[in-house]
Coordinates of C-alpha atoms in Angstrom, one line a residue:
M989 CA -129.9 74.9 -105.8
P990 CA -129.5 74.9 -102.4
E991 CA -126.5 73.6 -100.6
P992 CA -127.0 69.9 -99.9
T993 CA -127.3 68.4 -96.5
T994 CA -124.7 65.9 -95.3
E995 CA -126.7 62.1 -94.5
P996 CA -127.1 61.6 -90.9
T997 CA -125.1 58.7 -89.5
P998 CA -127.2 56.0 -88.5
G999 CA -128.7 56.4 -84.6
A1000 CA -128.2 60.3 -84.6
E1001 CA -130.6 62.6 -84.9
T1002 CA -131.9 64.0 -88.3
P1003 CA -130.6 67.8 -88.0
A1004 CA -133.3 70.2 -88.8
V1005 CA -131.8 71.9 -92.0
L1006 CA -134.2 73.3 -94.1
T1007 CA -133.6 74.5 -97.8
D1008 CA -134.3 77.7 -99.7
G1009 CA -133.3 80.4 -97.2
V1010 CA -134.8 78.7 -94.0
P1011 CA -132.4 78.6 -91.2
A1012 CA -131.4 75.9 -89.7
G1013 CA -133.0 74.9 -86.4
T1014 CA -136.1 76.7 -87.3
P1015 CA -138.9 74.8 -85.8
A1016 CA -141.3 73.4 -88.0
G1017 CA -144.5 74.7 -86.4
A1018 CA -143.1 78.2 -86.5
I1019 CA -142.4 78.6 -90.2
V1020 CA -145.6 80.4 -91.4
D1021 CA -147.8 79.0 -94.1
A1022 CA -147.8 81.6 -96.9
T1023 CA -151.4 80.7 -97.9
R1024 CA -153.1 80.5 -94.6
R1025 CA -150.8 82.8 -92.6
A1026 CA -151.3 80.5 -89.5
P1027 CA -148.3 78.6 -87.8
I1028 CA -148.4 74.8 -88.3
E1029 CA -148.3 72.8 -85.4
T1030 CA -146.6 69.4 -85.1
G1031 CA -147.5 68.0 -81.9
A1032 CA -150.6 66.0 -80.9
G1033 CA -152.1 69.5 -80.9
A1034 CA -151.9 70.1 -84.3
S1035 CA -154.3 72.9 -85.9
A1036 CA -157.0 71.9 -88.1
G1037 CA -154.4 72.9 -91.1
A1038 CA -152.5 70.2 -90.1
P1039 CA -152.9 66.7 -91.7
D1040 CA -155.7 65.0 -90.0
T1041 CA -154.6 61.3 -89.4
A1042 CA -151.5 59.7 -90.0
A1043 CA -153.2 58.1 -93.2
D1044 CA -153.3 61.6 -95.2
T1045 CA -155.0 60.6 -98.6
A1046 CA -153.5 61.0 -101.5
A1047 CA -155.7 63.7 -102.4
D1048 CA -154.8 65.7 -99.4
T1049 CA -151.1 65.3 -100.6
A1050 CA -151.8 65.9 -104.1
A1051 CA -153.7 69.5 -103.2
D1052 CA -151.0 70.6 -100.7
T1053 CA -148.2 69.9 -103.2
A1054 CA -149.7 70.8 -106.5
A1055 CA -148.3 74.4 -106.6
D1056 CA -145.0 73.4 -106.0
T1057 CA -144.6 70.8 -108.9
A1058 CA -143.0 73.1 -111.4
A1059 CA -140.6 74.3 -108.7
E1060 CA -139.6 70.8 -107.4
A1061 CA -139.0 69.8 -110.9
R1062 CA -136.7 72.8 -111.5
D1063 CA -134.9 72.0 -108.0
A1064 CA -134.6 68.2 -107.5
P1065 CA -132.4 66.0 -109.5
R1066 CA -133.6 63.3 -111.7
A1067 CA -134.6 60.1 -110.2
G1068 CA -131.8 58.4 -112.6
A1069 CA -129.1 60.7 -111.5
A1070 CA -126.3 60.2 -109.2
V1071 CA -126.8 61.6 -105.4
S1072 CA -124.3 63.4 -103.9
G1073 CA -123.8 62.3 -100.1
G1074 CA -125.6 59.1 -101.2
A1075 CA -124.0 56.1 -103.0
P1076 CA -121.9 57.3 -105.8
G1077 CA -123.3 56.6 -109.0
V1078 CA -126.2 55.0 -107.8
P1079 CA -129.7 56.3 -108.9
L1080 CA -131.9 58.0 -106.2
G1081 CA -134.9 55.5 -107.0
A1082 CA -132.2 52.4 -106.8
Q1083 CA -131.4 53.5 -103.5
F1084 CA -135.0 54.0 -102.3
E1085 CA -135.8 50.5 -103.7
A1086 CA -132.7 48.9 -101.5
Y1087 CA -134.7 50.4 -98.3
A1088 CA -138.1 49.3 -99.8
A1089 CA -136.4 45.5 -99.7
R1090 CA -136.1 45.5 -96.2
V1091 CA -139.6 46.2 -95.3
I1092 CA -141.0 43.3 -93.6
A1093 CA -144.9 43.7 -93.6
A1094 CA -146.9 43.6 -96.8
E1095 CA -149.3 46.1 -95.7
D1096 CA -145.8 48.1 -95.2
Q1097 CA -144.9 47.6 -98.3
V1098 CA -147.6 49.1 -100.2
L1099 CA -147.3 52.6 -98.7
F1100 CA -143.3 52.7 -99.1
Q1101 CA -143.5 51.3 -102.6
E1102 CA -145.9 54.6 -103.4
A1103 CA -143.1 56.6 -101.6
T1104 CA -140.4 54.7 -104.2
R1105 CA -142.9 55.3 -107.4
C1106 CA -142.9 59.0 -106.3
V1107 CA -139.1 58.9 -106.2
D1108 CA -138.7 57.2 -109.9
A1109 CA -141.1 60.2 -110.9
G1110 CA -139.0 63.0 -109.5
A1111 CA -141.7 63.9 -106.8
L1112 CA -139.2 64.0 -103.9
R1113 CA -142.2 66.2 -101.9
A1114 CA -144.8 63.5 -102.3
A1115 CA -142.2 60.9 -101.7
Y1116 CA -141.3 62.4 -98.4
V1117 CA -144.9 62.6 -97.2
M1118 CA -145.5 59.1 -98.3
T1119 CA -142.3 58.1 -96.4
W1120 CA -143.7 59.3 -93.2
I1121 CA -147.1 58.1 -93.8
S1122 CA -145.8 54.2 -94.1
A1123 CA -144.0 55.0 -90.6
A1124 CA -147.1 56.1 -88.9
E1125 CA -149.3 53.5 -90.3
S1126 CA -147.1 50.7 -89.7
L1127 CA -147.0 52.1 -85.8
K1128 CA -151.0 52.0 -85.8
R1129 CA -150.9 48.5 -87.8
K1130 CA -148.9 47.3 -84.7
F1131 CA -150.4 48.6 -81.9
R1132 CA -153.5 46.8 -83.6
E1133 CA -152.0 43.5 -83.8
L1134 CA -150.4 43.7 -80.1
A1135 CA -153.9 44.9 -78.7
A1136 CA -155.4 41.4 -78.8
R1137 CA -152.6 40.5 -76.5
D1138 CA -151.5 43.3 -74.4
K1139 CA -153.7 45.6 -72.6
K1140 CA -151.3 48.5 -72.9
A1141 CA -151.4 48.6 -76.7
A1142 CA -155.0 47.9 -76.4
A1143 CA -155.1 51.2 -74.2
V1144 CA -152.9 53.0 -77.1
L1145 CA -155.1 52.0 -79.7
Q1146 CA -158.2 52.9 -78.5
K1147 CA -156.7 56.4 -77.8
V1148 CA -155.8 56.5 -81.5
T1149 CA -158.8 55.4 -82.7
Q1150 CA -160.8 57.9 -80.7
A1151 CA -158.6 60.8 -81.8
E1152 CA -159.0 59.7 -85.5
A1153 CA -162.8 59.6 -84.7
Q1154 CA -162.5 63.4 -83.9
H1155 CA -160.4 64.4 -86.6
R1156 CA -157.6 64.9 -84.7
A1157 CA -154.0 64.5 -85.4
V1158 CA -152.4 61.0 -84.2
D1159 CA -148.9 61.3 -85.8
M1160 CA -147.4 62.5 -82.6
T1161 CA -149.6 60.3 -80.3
L1162 CA -148.4 57.3 -82.0
L1163 CA -145.2 58.2 -82.0
D1164 CA -144.9 59.0 -77.8
D1165 CA -146.6 55.9 -77.3
A1166 CA -144.4 53.8 -79.5
K1167 CA -141.2 55.1 -77.4
T1168 CA -143.5 54.8 -74.1
Y1169 CA -144.4 50.8 -75.3
G1170 CA -140.7 50.5 -75.9
S1171 CA -141.5 49.9 -79.6
V1172 CA -138.3 52.7 -80.7
S1173 CA -135.9 54.0 -78.4
D1174 CA -135.3 57.7 -77.7
A1175 CA -133.0 58.1 -80.5
E1176 CA -135.3 56.8 -82.6
H1177 CA -138.0 58.7 -81.5
A1178 CA -136.1 61.8 -82.2
Q1179 CA -135.4 60.8 -85.5
L1180 CA -138.9 59.9 -86.3
Q1181 CA -140.1 63.3 -85.0
H1182 CA -137.5 65.1 -87.0
V1183 CA -139.3 63.3 -90.4
Y1184 CA -142.6 64.0 -89.1
E1185 CA -142.1 67.8 -88.7
M1186 CA -140.1 68.0 -92.2
R1187 CA -142.9 65.9 -93.6
S1188 CA -145.3 68.8 -92.6
V1189 CA -142.9 71.6 -94.0
F1190 CA -142.7 69.6 -97.1
A1191 CA -146.4 68.8 -97.6
H1192 CA -147.5 72.6 -97.5
P1193 CA -146.5 75.1 -100.4
Y1194 CA -143.8 76.8 -98.8
E1195 CA -141.6 76.1 -102.2
H1196 CA -139.2 74.2 -100.2
A1197 CA -138.6 70.6 -101.3
P1198 CA -136.6 68.1 -99.6
T1199 CA -133.1 67.4 -101.1
P1200 CA -132.3 63.9 -102.2
E1201 CA -130.1 63.6 -99.2
A1202 CA -132.8 64.5 -96.8
L1203 CA -135.1 62.3 -98.4
L1204 CA -132.9 59.2 -98.3
A1205 CA -132.3 60.1 -94.8
A1206 CA -136.0 59.8 -94.0
G1207 CA -136.3 56.6 -95.7
R1208 CA -133.3 55.2 -93.8
T1209 CA -134.8 56.3 -90.8
V1210 CA -138.0 55.0 -91.2
V1211 CA -137.1 51.5 -92.3
D1212 CA -134.5 51.0 -89.5
A1213 CA -136.7 52.2 -86.8
V1214 CA -140.6 50.7 -87.9
L1215 CA -140.7 48.8 -91.0
S1216 CA -137.7 46.6 -91.0
R1217 CA -139.2 45.3 -87.5
T1218 CA -141.6 42.6 -86.9
T1219 CA -144.4 43.5 -84.5
K1220 CA -143.1 42.5 -80.8
L1221 CA -144.7 42.2 -77.6
R1222 CA -143.4 44.0 -74.4
H1223 CA -143.8 44.3 -71.0
G1224 CA -147.9 43.9 -70.7
F1225 CA -147.8 40.7 -72.3
I1226 CA -145.0 39.5 -70.6
A1227 CA -146.8 40.5 -67.4
E1228 CA -149.8 38.6 -68.0
R1229 CA -148.2 35.7 -69.3
V1230 CA -146.0 35.7 -66.2
A1231 CA -149.0 35.8 -64.2
L1232 CA -150.6 32.7 -65.6
L1233 CA -147.6 30.4 -65.6
A1234 CA -146.6 31.2 -62.1
G1235 CA -150.4 31.1 -60.7
D1236 CA -152.7 29.2 -62.8
A1237 CA -152.4 25.6 -63.0
H1238 CA -154.7 25.1 -65.6
F1239 CA -153.3 27.6 -67.9
L1240 CA -151.1 25.2 -69.6
D1241 CA -150.6 21.4 -69.5
D1242 CA -147.0 20.8 -67.8
V1243 CA -146.4 18.1 -70.5
R1244 CA -142.5 19.0 -71.6
A1245 CA -143.7 19.0 -75.4
V1246 CA -146.6 21.4 -74.6
V1247 CA -144.5 23.6 -72.6
A1248 CA -141.4 23.9 -75.2
E1249 CA -144.3 24.8 -77.8
F1250 CA -145.6 27.6 -75.7
A1251 CA -141.9 28.7 -74.9
E1252 CA -141.0 28.9 -78.3
E1253 CA -144.1 30.7 -79.5
M1254 CA -143.5 33.3 -76.7
Y1255 CA -139.9 33.6 -77.5
G1256 CA -140.9 34.6 -81.2
R1257 CA -143.3 37.2 -80.2
V1258 CA -141.3 39.0 -77.3
A1259 CA -139.4 42.2 -78.4
D1260 CA -135.4 40.9 -78.4
E1261 CA -134.1 42.9 -75.7
L1262 CA -136.9 41.6 -73.2
H1263 CA -135.8 38.1 -73.3
P1264 CA -133.8 38.2 -70.1
Y1265 CA -136.8 40.1 -68.8
V1266 CA -139.1 37.3 -69.5
L1267 CA -137.2 34.6 -67.4
T1268 CA -136.5 37.0 -64.1
K1269 CA -139.9 37.9 -63.9
L1270 CA -141.1 34.4 -64.1
W1271 CA -138.3 33.5 -61.6
D1272 CA -139.4 36.2 -59.2
A1273 CA -142.9 35.1 -59.2
L1274 CA -142.3 31.1 -59.1
T1275 CA -139.0 31.2 -56.3
P1276 CA -141.4 31.8 -53.2
K1277 CA -143.3 28.7 -54.4
V1278 CA -140.5 26.3 -54.6
P1279 CA -140.9 25.0 -51.1
D1280 CA -144.7 24.6 -51.3
A1281 CA -145.3 21.4 -51.9
A1282 CA -148.9 22.4 -53.2
A1283 CA -147.5 24.7 -55.8
A1284 CA -145.2 21.5 -57.3
A1285 CA -146.9 21.5 -60.5
L1286 CA -146.3 25.2 -61.1
V1287 CA -142.6 25.0 -60.3
R1288 CA -142.3 21.9 -62.5
R1289 CA -143.8 24.1 -65.2
G1290 CA -141.8 26.8 -64.7
R1291 CA -138.6 24.9 -64.9
R1292 CA -139.6 23.1 -68.0
F1293 CA -140.7 26.5 -69.7
S1294 CA -137.4 28.2 -68.6
L1295 CA -135.6 25.4 -70.2
A1296 CA -137.4 25.5 -73.4
Y1297 CA -137.0 29.3 -73.4
L1298 CA -133.2 29.3 -72.6
R1299 CA -132.6 26.5 -75.4
T1300 CA -134.5 28.6 -78.0
G1301 CA -132.6 31.8 -77.2
G1302 CA -129.2 29.5 -77.1
E1303 CA -125.7 30.7 -76.2
A1304 CA -126.9 34.5 -77.2
L1305 CA -129.4 34.7 -74.5
I1306 CA -127.5 33.0 -72.0
R1307 CA -124.8 35.2 -72.4
R1308 CA -126.6 38.4 -71.9
I1309 CA -127.9 37.1 -68.5
E1310 CA -126.0 38.4 -65.4
W1311 CA -126.0 35.2 -63.8
S1312 CA -123.7 36.6 -60.5
V1313 CA -126.9 38.6 -60.1
V1314 CA -129.7 36.5 -61.1
L1315 CA -128.7 32.8 -59.9
P1316 CA -128.4 33.5 -56.0
P1317 CA -131.9 34.6 -55.3
H1318 CA -133.5 31.8 -57.7
A1319 CA -130.6 29.2 -57.3
R1320 CA -133.5 26.4 -55.9
L1321 CA -135.7 26.9 -58.8
V1322 CA -133.2 27.7 -61.7
A1323 CA -129.7 25.9 -60.8
P1324 CA -131.4 22.5 -61.8
V1325 CA -132.4 23.7 -65.2
L1326 CA -129.1 25.0 -65.9
T1327 CA -127.3 21.7 -65.6
D1328 CA -128.9 20.8 -69.2
L1329 CA -126.4 20.1 -71.7
A1330 CA -127.5 22.5 -74.3
L1331 CA -126.9 25.2 -71.4
F1332 CA -124.1 24.5 -69.1
P1333 CA -121.5 24.6 -71.1
H1334 CA -122.5 28.3 -72.5
L1335 CA -122.3 29.8 -68.9
P1336 CA -119.6 31.5 -67.4
K1337 CA -117.3 29.6 -65.3
I1338 CA -118.2 31.1 -61.9
A1339 CA -122.1 30.5 -62.9
R1340 CA -120.9 26.8 -63.7
D1341 CA -119.3 26.4 -60.1
M1342 CA -122.6 28.0 -58.6
V1343 CA -125.0 25.4 -60.6
V1344 CA -122.7 22.5 -59.2
G1345 CA -122.7 23.8 -55.7
H1346 CA -126.4 24.8 -55.3
V1347 CA -127.7 21.5 -57.1
L1348 CA -125.5 19.4 -54.4
D1349 CA -127.1 21.8 -51.8
I1350 CA -130.5 20.9 -53.3
A1351 CA -129.9 17.3 -53.4
G1352 CA -128.9 17.1 -49.8
G1353 CA -128.3 13.4 -50.5
N1354 CA -131.3 13.0 -52.4
A1355 CA -130.1 10.7 -55.6
T1356 CA -133.0 12.0 -58.0
F1357 CA -131.2 15.4 -58.0
L1358 CA -128.0 14.0 -58.6
A1359 CA -129.0 12.5 -61.9
V1360 CA -129.1 15.7 -63.4
F1361 CA -125.1 15.5 -64.0
D1362 CA -124.8 12.3 -65.7
A1363 CA -125.1 14.0 -69.4
L1364 CA -122.3 16.4 -68.0
L1365 CA -119.9 13.9 -66.6
D1366 CA -120.4 12.0 -69.7
A1367 CA -119.7 14.8 -72.1
G1368 CA -116.8 15.8 -70.1
H1369 CA -118.2 19.3 -69.2
L1370 CA -117.3 19.2 -65.5
D1371 CA -113.9 20.3 -64.5
D1372 CA -111.8 18.0 -62.0
R1373 CA -113.1 20.2 -58.9
Q1374 CA -116.8 19.9 -60.3
R1375 CA -116.5 16.0 -60.9
A1376 CA -114.7 15.3 -57.6
R1377 CA -117.7 17.3 -55.7
V1378 CA -120.5 15.2 -57.8
D1379 CA -118.6 11.9 -57.0
A1380 CA -118.4 12.6 -53.3
A1381 CA -122.1 13.2 -53.2
L1382 CA -122.5 10.0 -54.9
D1383 CA -120.6 8.0 -52.8
A1384 CA -122.3 9.4 -49.8
V1385 CA -125.9 8.0 -51.3
P1386 CA -127.1 4.4 -50.2
L1387 CA -126.7 1.9 -53.3
K1388 CA -130.1 1.0 -53.1
D1389 CA -131.2 4.7 -53.5
L1390 CA -129.0 5.3 -56.4
A1391 CA -130.6 2.2 -58.1
E1392 CA -134.2 3.9 -57.6
T1393 CA -133.0 6.9 -59.7
A1394 CA -132.1 7.9 -63.1
V1395 CA -128.4 8.1 -62.1
A1396 CA -126.4 5.9 -64.6
P1397 CA -125.3 2.8 -63.0
A1398 CA -121.5 3.4 -64.5
R1399 CA -121.8 5.9 -61.7
Y1400 CA -121.8 3.2 -58.8
V1401 CA -121.2 -0.3 -60.8
G1402 CA -117.5 -0.3 -58.8
R1403 CA -119.6 -0.2 -55.5
V1404 CA -121.9 -3.0 -56.4
I1405 CA -119.2 -5.0 -57.4
A1406 CA -117.2 -4.2 -54.2
E1407 CA -120.3 -5.1 -51.9
M1408 CA -120.4 -8.6 -54.0
K1409 CA -117.1 -9.4 -53.4
R1410 CA -117.2 -9.0 -49.4
H1411 CA -117.4 -12.0 -47.6
N1412 CA -120.5 -10.9 -45.8
W1413 CA -124.2 -12.6 -47.1
Y1414 CA -125.9 -9.5 -46.2
A1415 CA -123.7 -7.3 -48.0
Q1416 CA -123.7 -9.8 -51.2
N1417 CA -127.6 -10.0 -50.7
A1418 CA -128.0 -6.5 -50.7
A1419 CA -126.0 -5.7 -53.7
V1420 CA -127.5 -8.6 -55.8
A1421 CA -130.9 -6.7 -54.8
V1422 CA -129.5 -3.3 -56.2
L1423 CA -128.4 -5.3 -59.4
R1424 CA -131.7 -6.5 -60.1
N1425 CA -133.1 -3.1 -59.5
I1426 CA -130.8 -1.4 -62.0
G1427 CA -132.2 -4.1 -64.3
P1428 CA -131.1 -5.7 -67.2
G1429 CA -131.9 -2.5 -69.6
R1430 CA -129.6 -0.3 -67.9
V1431 CA -127.1 -2.9 -67.2
A1432 CA -126.8 -3.4 -70.9
G1433 CA -125.5 0.1 -71.3
L1434 CA -122.7 -0.3 -68.9
P1435 CA -118.9 -1.5 -70.8
A1436 CA -118.9 -5.2 -71.6
A1437 CA -116.0 -5.7 -68.9
A1438 CA -118.1 -4.1 -66.3
Q1439 CA -121.0 -6.4 -67.1
R1440 CA -119.1 -9.5 -67.2
E1441 CA -117.5 -9.0 -64.1
L1442 CA -120.7 -8.1 -62.5
G1443 CA -121.9 -12.0 -63.7
N1444 CA -118.7 -13.0 -62.5
N1445 CA -119.4 -11.8 -58.8
V1446 CA -123.4 -13.1 -59.0
L1447 CA -121.9 -16.7 -59.4
Q1448 CA -119.4 -16.3 -56.7
S1449 CA -121.9 -14.9 -54.4
A1450 CA -124.1 -17.9 -54.9
D1451 CA -121.4 -20.4 -54.7
G1452 CA -120.7 -18.7 -51.5
S1453 CA -124.2 -19.4 -50.3
A1454 CA -125.5 -16.0 -50.3
R1455 CA -129.6 -16.7 -50.6
D1456 CA -130.1 -13.8 -52.8
A1457 CA -127.7 -14.6 -55.4
A1458 CA -128.9 -18.3 -55.4
A1459 CA -132.3 -17.2 -56.3
F1460 CA -131.2 -14.8 -58.8
L1461 CA -129.4 -17.5 -60.5
R1462 CA -132.1 -19.7 -60.6
T1463 CA -134.4 -17.1 -62.2
L1464 CA -132.0 -16.2 -64.8
A1465 CA -131.8 -20.1 -65.8
S1466 CA -135.5 -20.5 -66.0
R1467 CA -137.3 -21.2 -69.3
T1468 CA -139.2 -17.9 -68.9
P1469 CA -136.8 -15.4 -66.9
D1470 CA -138.8 -12.0 -65.9
E1471 CA -136.4 -10.5 -68.1
A1472 CA -134.0 -11.1 -70.6
W1473 CA -130.4 -10.2 -69.2
P1474 CA -127.7 -8.9 -71.6
P1475 CA -125.3 -11.5 -73.0
E1476 CA -122.3 -10.1 -71.7
F1477 CA -123.3 -10.3 -68.3
L1478 CA -124.2 -13.8 -68.6
A1479 CA -121.0 -14.7 -70.2
G1480 CA -119.6 -13.3 -66.8
V1481 CA -121.7 -15.9 -65.0
V1482 CA -120.5 -18.8 -67.1
A1483 CA -117.1 -17.8 -67.2
E1484 CA -116.9 -17.6 -63.4
C1485 CA -117.7 -21.4 -63.3
F1486 CA -114.5 -22.1 -65.2
R1487 CA -112.0 -19.5 -64.5
N1488 CA -110.4 -17.6 -61.5
D1489 CA -109.7 -13.8 -61.6
D1490 CA -106.3 -14.7 -63.1
G1491 CA -107.7 -16.5 -66.1
A1492 CA -106.6 -20.0 -64.5
V1493 CA -108.6 -22.8 -65.1
R1494 CA -110.7 -24.3 -62.0
F1495 CA -114.2 -25.1 -61.6
K1496 CA -117.2 -24.1 -59.3
T1497 CA -119.5 -27.0 -60.1
G1498 CA -122.1 -25.6 -57.2
W1499 CA -124.3 -24.0 -59.4
M1500 CA -122.8 -24.6 -62.6
D1501 CA -126.0 -26.3 -64.0
E1502 CA -128.1 -23.0 -63.6
A1503 CA -125.0 -20.7 -65.0
L1504 CA -124.8 -23.0 -68.1
G1505 CA -128.6 -22.9 -68.3
T1506 CA -128.9 -19.1 -68.5
L1507 CA -127.2 -19.8 -72.4
V1508 CA -130.4 -20.3 -73.6
H1509 CA -131.5 -16.9 -73.7
V1510 CA -128.3 -15.8 -75.5
P1511 CA -128.2 -15.8 -79.2
E1512 CA -126.9 -18.4 -80.9
P1513 CA -123.7 -16.4 -82.4
R1514 CA -122.9 -14.9 -79.1
R1515 CA -123.5 -18.5 -77.2
V1516 CA -121.1 -20.4 -79.6
E1517 CA -118.4 -17.5 -78.7
I1518 CA -118.9 -17.9 -74.8
L1519 CA -118.8 -21.8 -75.1
D1520 CA -115.8 -21.8 -77.4
D1521 CA -113.8 -19.5 -75.2
V1522 CA -114.4 -21.7 -72.4
A1523 CA -113.7 -24.8 -74.2
A1524 CA -110.1 -22.9 -75.4
A1525 CA -109.7 -22.0 -71.8
V1526 CA -110.1 -25.6 -70.6
E1527 CA -108.2 -27.1 -73.2
G1528 CA -105.0 -25.2 -73.0
G1529 CA -105.0 -22.6 -70.0
Q1530 CA -103.0 -23.0 -66.9
L1531 CA -104.8 -24.8 -64.3
A1532 CA -105.0 -23.0 -61.1
T1533 CA -103.5 -24.7 -58.0
S1534 CA -106.7 -25.0 -56.2
L1535 CA -107.6 -27.7 -59.0
W1536 CA -105.5 -30.6 -57.8
D1537 CA -108.1 -33.3 -58.0
L1538 CA -108.8 -34.7 -61.7
D1539 CA -111.8 -36.0 -60.9
E1540 CA -113.6 -32.6 -61.0
F1541 CA -113.1 -32.7 -64.8
D1542 CA -115.4 -35.5 -64.7
T1543 CA -117.9 -33.5 -62.0
V1544 CA -117.9 -31.2 -65.2
V1545 CA -118.8 -33.6 -67.7
D1546 CA -121.7 -35.1 -65.7
V1547 CA -123.1 -31.3 -65.5
I1548 CA -123.0 -31.1 -69.1
D1549 CA -124.7 -34.6 -69.3
G1550 CA -127.2 -33.8 -66.9
L1551 CA -128.5 -30.1 -68.8
G1552 CA -132.3 -30.4 -69.2
D1553 CA -132.1 -28.4 -72.3
E1554 CA -131.5 -31.4 -74.7
A1555 CA -130.8 -29.1 -77.7
L1556 CA -128.5 -26.5 -75.4
R1557 CA -126.8 -30.0 -74.0
D1558 CA -126.3 -31.6 -77.9
S1559 CA -125.2 -28.2 -79.3
P1560 CA -121.7 -28.4 -81.5
P1561 CA -120.0 -25.6 -79.0
M1562 CA -121.5 -27.6 -75.9
Q1563 CA -120.0 -30.8 -77.3
R1564 CA -116.8 -29.1 -77.9
L1565 CA -116.7 -28.3 -74.1
R1566 CA -117.2 -31.7 -73.2
R1567 CA -114.5 -33.0 -75.5
A1568 CA -112.1 -30.2 -74.1
L1569 CA -112.9 -31.5 -70.9
I1570 CA -112.3 -35.1 -71.4
D1571 CA -108.9 -34.7 -73.5
R1572 CA -107.3 -32.5 -70.7
R1573 CA -108.3 -35.0 -68.1
V1574 CA -106.8 -37.6 -69.8
R1575 CA -103.7 -35.3 -70.7
E1576 CA -103.4 -34.1 -66.9
A1577 CA -103.5 -37.9 -65.8
A1578 CA -100.9 -38.8 -68.1
A1579 CA -98.6 -35.7 -67.1
E1580 CA -99.3 -37.0 -63.4
A1581 CA -98.4 -40.4 -63.9
A1582 CA -95.2 -39.5 -65.9
K1583 CA -94.1 -37.0 -62.5
Q1584 CA -94.4 -40.5 -60.5
G1585 CA -92.0 -42.4 -63.0
A1586 CA -94.9 -44.6 -63.9
P1587 CA -95.2 -46.0 -67.1
E1588 CA -97.7 -44.8 -69.3
A1589 CA -99.7 -48.1 -69.5
A1590 CA -99.2 -48.6 -65.7
T1591 CA -102.1 -45.8 -65.3
G1592 CA -104.2 -47.8 -64.9
G1593 CA -107.1 -48.5 -67.4
T1594 CA -109.7 -46.5 -69.0
T1595 CA -113.7 -46.4 -68.3
Q1596 CA -116.7 -45.5 -70.2
T1597 CA -118.7 -42.5 -69.5
A1598 CA -122.2 -42.5 -69.7
G1599 CA -122.1 -41.0 -73.1
G1600 CA -119.8 -43.9 -74.4
D1601 CA -116.4 -41.8 -74.0
T1602 CA -113.0 -43.4 -72.8
T1603 CA -111.5 -41.5 -70.1
A1604 CA -108.3 -42.2 -67.7
T1605 CA -109.3 -43.3 -64.2
G1606 CA -105.8 -42.8 -62.6
P1607 CA -103.0 -45.2 -61.3
T1608 CA -104.0 -48.9 -60.5
P1609 CA -104.0 -49.4 -57.2

């Protein structure tokens, strides 16, 4: 038995060690065919004595190896025996089956399973030959699949097809072009070339059979470098697609869902190591077009593609890109994309700072761009310095501009409230216009306390004779308002009629009729809560020092009695509020009389209200 060779480590070139006295390092092409007495060539210029194509037929293999079957049977271990250098105690066939399980394509499985069956039969030479054939045929099949989408692959396939038609060997052509195309690395090319050269040796009657270790090494090389990999597109395909994305407005609809689907499909077809290249190639093509208004659709589509591609690749792709190098020249195109909540947190710190700075620079006071920070602010992904920079930029934008963008109202509602608190009709009217532009839907997304404070200040602005605030109140109270405003906002409008900022009871009756009228648009459970809350304050709350005239209680009762909506006026919660006003009026009058030392009976009489209620009228003259 020849000395067994050592199984090569993954990624290293398989050592050219032959058996039966052939010196290590002897080129396979220099070994003389004992029958033909001619050197066997191994490259693209192989002689007619070498196999014609990568798909040598089983008949050729059988003819070449038949004379050596007896010697192989003597020298090779049985398929069920443990193999030195392989997995201890594991039969050779079982180890080869483990390789077969990693073969992806069904077409490749057919040929590699033939090699496995040869191993089971103890025909190691035939197994070695079939192992190489499975690799060569897989490379050819992959070029055939790629040819439909990649001109470079199509050119390789045409060259191979022509060579086969002329009965010329194509094994090394396939292998060399696979390296040039990028399907295999330089190291993998060297390992596969060695497998091919040894296949040429073992396929001819030199009385040299592969050792089990050499066969296992060949199987692992072929599976690792070729058979376990899906067909992936490379530079030619990428260049074509980038040219279309960056230059043909009609190539792909710029609807987000359509672009995202295309990006995900392309990501799955491109070789894994080329994903960063796809993006940088696209960004190189689109960046010069960013300032061109005529190219806006192309730029928009490019940004949406970039977002979808980066999302598909996830954190692993984001971390493979050298952002400190890539981002500066492409900042105006790419920085807005990187503010996406799924991308920004995975950027390195320096890249996050660059994104914030570039987007703020791009915005230049344009509130539309600033809206991209909303999700990051809400999620807490901006550090203190980044948040301060964004807040300063928002503060510099006029309120009316902010309200016309997607910037969350929570970012500037404090400014709206502050403007309505100013004793300036122009400021108040402008703030009310901003509020109406924000709209009920986005106001409903604010915290309840902020909604109520907005309602408070609309009422107080109207009470201060701000014309637009008054008009807004009339709209809110109409039977068919333009839009349904949120209950918490309307609760603030009502509350402002009855309590000051400190919660003390006082009345603003100028727009109370409209304020109470807005409650018809509040669902009953919340309407009951609002009125009961006001009634409780009237009944037991502290009176504001400004409420010195008890006749104001009567005025409020008159407002309630004059409500145009009978159902609202006569509803139990409204009537509870009315009773609380009357009772408090009586108690306050009695307390005032007691302070003056007058007997209770001397407080005068009582009078009947329009509803038949008895109220105190104060001291008798």
